[in-house]
Amino acid sequence: MKMYIGGEWVDRDSKIDVINPYNGSVIDTVPSGSFDDLETAMASAVRGAEVMRNMPGYRRFEILRRAADIMAERQDELGRTISMEEGKIIGEGVAEAERAKQTIELSGEEAKRLYGETIPLDGATNWTGQYGFTMRVPVGVVAAISPFNFPLNLVAHKVGPALAAGNSVIIKPATDTPLSALKLTEILLEAGAPAESIQCITGSGSRIGDPLVADPRVRKVTFTGSRDVGERICKTAGLKKVTMELGSNSPLIVMSDADMDKVIAGTVSSGFSNAGQVCISAQRVMASSDIYGDFVDALTEGVQGLTTGDQLDASIKMGPMVRSEDAVRVNSWIQEAVGAGARTTTGGEYEGALHEPTVVVDVKPDMRISRDEIFGPAVAVSSFDDIDEAIASANDTIYGLSAAIFTQNVDWAMQYAKQVHSGNIQINAGPQWRADLMPYGGLKDSGMGKEGPKYAVEEMTETKMVIFHP
Ligand code: NAP
């Protein structure tokens, strides 16, 4: 596909292959964007921001509403594109396309809800008859940098609110998975988005990322990706608003009174959907010591039910990772843990980008498979003696994105919700549950700011205070 900058679809001689990770075939190519291309995109986005700033909310709503309708019409094609370029199974690809449609629809609704408030200035001692209210105004140009693992919905979570709030947006999709973002751009333009309100520039983040983020014409950077790239962006961005949706090694706690069928279903789906490449995948799975042995047996059996192979084959339950280098990395972390005393009860092998779903038990907190974000199809299992130890272990991490507990005890559930430092707390479900309308974002090194269209619109607007004097 071509990239979209300066109000037109453009190609370049220098190209990047987009690969199907299951078989290494080239699905398509995209241009490798240059600094000149970035300048074209930036100058155009500045003009686009003026057009958007002056567009009525109802018109912004109509564009996003129409885009959602087109996404519904093209759902199967979008699902297949996601699945081909990213490697998730086709069912998950189509489900992501459906969620992305909802995200754009929800964003459209927010275009009609940019409320200010009346401020009771007469409550101040220096009031002499002033009347004041706030206005919410768009920030201007938004830079939206997205990761590979949800190549459509996470782009929708940035572009939808940016346009709803009356901004222009420059999308920089992940290099491994640019096609879904380009298709969303195509759909938004077809739905009536002004030519310069969107730019979608493809190319390496390590090359064009810094100048994009540092440019003073950008007023807001919304980033989803790894912790280290997020930290670099915060340093480069300088005096700009930033939203950081970063990684995690989410805990999943199994108390002795938990409903074991629910636990196994929740751990298998939370740990292994999208081959474990979800920011809120269950990674550190901790079970009460009095049920530990039974839990390990049941989890092992559950994970053995996951068939692996071609992600486009509807009978397959887990596809490849996005790159074969990631399968090598995941395997080396498993081997490192085994070398330090842990055991695998199932899985442990890989071929190309396809890594077997793996259960590693008797894991210690200082092993890399527990301490760092694995972002792959393996869970690290350990035990604890009581709720206080479970909570301390859940908190023993630099991350805080999502944390789950399975229990029938309301007091334990409430204690967990209050004491675990995490942006999302799941009671009786794995950490991976999300509804696109809810406020979503991490604490600690998992980031700052919230997504979910209502909350992202707040982050992409600024407040002006207006005071009328007598
Ligand atoms: P990544 O390597 O950090 O890349 C994310 C994006 O940043 C890509 O578009 C990348 O471009 C770009 N980038 C790289 N260097 C840059 C720079 N110096 N300046 C600006 N942009 C730069 O992450 P990933 O491997 O794609 O995604 C996995 C990570 O995302 C995991 O840590 C996961 O937990 C996190 N994640 C978080 C959430 C959340 O909501 N909290 C959701 C999904 C994923 P290139 O592709 O060209 O390198």
Short mmCIF file of N, CA and C in Angstrom, two decimals, residues 115-124 126-127 129-136 463-468:
data_model
loop_
_atom_site.label_atom_id
_atom_site.label_comp_id
_atom_site.label_asym_id
_atom_site.label_seq_id
_atom_site.Cartn_x
_atom_site.Cartn_y
_atom_site.Cartn_z
N TYR A 115 -17.91 19.25 26.85
CA TYR A 115 -18.51 20.20 27.78
C TYR A 115 -17.46 21.05 28.49
N GLY A 116 -17.86 22.30 28.79
CA GLY A 116 -17.13 23.10 29.77
C GLY A 116 -18.00 23.17 31.02
N GLU A 117 -17.62 24.02 31.98
CA GLU A 117 -18.48 24.19 33.16
C GLU A 117 -18.48 25.63 33.61
N THR A 118 -19.58 26.01 34.28
CA THR A 118 -19.67 27.34 34.86
C THR A 118 -18.93 27.30 36.19
N ILE A 119 -18.11 28.31 36.43
CA ILE A 119 -17.31 28.32 37.67
C ILE A 119 -17.93 29.34 38.63
N PRO A 120 -18.26 28.92 39.84
CA PRO A 120 -18.93 29.85 40.79
C PRO A 120 -17.93 30.85 41.38
N LEU A 121 -17.58 31.86 40.57
CA LEU A 121 -16.54 32.81 41.00
C LEU A 121 -16.96 33.61 42.23
N ASP A 122 -18.28 33.69 42.48
CA ASP A 122 -18.73 34.45 43.66
C ASP A 122 -18.33 33.76 44.96
N GLY A 123 -17.77 32.58 44.87
CA GLY A 123 -17.23 31.93 46.06
C GLY A 123 -15.87 32.46 46.46
N ALA A 124 -15.29 33.33 45.62
CA ALA A 124 -13.96 33.87 45.92
C ALA A 124 -14.11 35.21 46.65
N ASN A 126 -12.43 37.87 46.33
CA ASN A 126 -12.22 39.07 45.49
C ASN A 126 -13.25 39.21 44.38
N TRP A 127 -14.37 38.51 44.51
CA TRP A 127 -15.43 38.58 43.48
C TRP A 127 -16.12 39.94 43.51
N GLY A 129 -18.55 40.62 40.88
CA GLY A 129 -19.57 40.51 39.83
C GLY A 129 -19.09 39.78 38.57
N GLN A 130 -17.92 39.16 38.61
CA GLN A 130 -17.43 38.42 37.43
C GLN A 130 -18.27 37.18 37.18
N TYR A 131 -18.26 36.77 35.92
CA TYR A 131 -18.96 35.55 35.52
C TYR A 131 -17.97 34.71 34.71
N GLY A 132 -17.80 33.44 35.08
CA GLY A 132 -16.75 32.66 34.41
C GLY A 132 -17.18 31.26 34.01
N PHE A 133 -16.61 30.80 32.94
CA PHE A 133 -16.87 29.42 32.50
C PHE A 133 -15.64 28.89 31.76
N THR A 134 -15.59 27.56 31.61
CA THR A 134 -14.47 26.96 30.88
C THR A 134 -14.94 26.50 29.50
N MET A 135 -13.97 26.47 28.59
CA MET A 135 -14.21 25.92 27.24
C MET A 135 -13.17 24.84 27.01
N ARG A 136 -13.56 23.76 26.36
CA ARG A 136 -12.58 22.74 25.98
C ARG A 136 -12.22 22.98 24.52
N THR A 463 -8.18 23.08 28.46
CA THR A 463 -9.23 23.90 29.06
C THR A 463 -8.85 25.37 29.01
N LYS A 464 -9.79 26.20 28.53
CA LYS A 464 -9.60 27.66 28.61
C LYS A 464 -10.60 28.19 29.62
N MET A 465 -10.16 29.13 30.43
CA MET A 465 -11.05 29.76 31.41
C MET A 465 -11.41 31.14 30.89
N VAL A 466 -12.71 31.44 30.78
CA VAL A 466 -13.18 32.73 30.26
C VAL A 466 -13.85 33.49 31.40
N ILE A 467 -13.45 34.76 31.60
CA ILE A 467 -14.03 35.55 32.71
C ILE A 467 -14.60 36.85 32.16
N PHE A 468 -15.89 37.06 32.36
CA PHE A 468 -16.55 38.34 32.01
C PHE A 468 -16.54 39.22 33.27
#
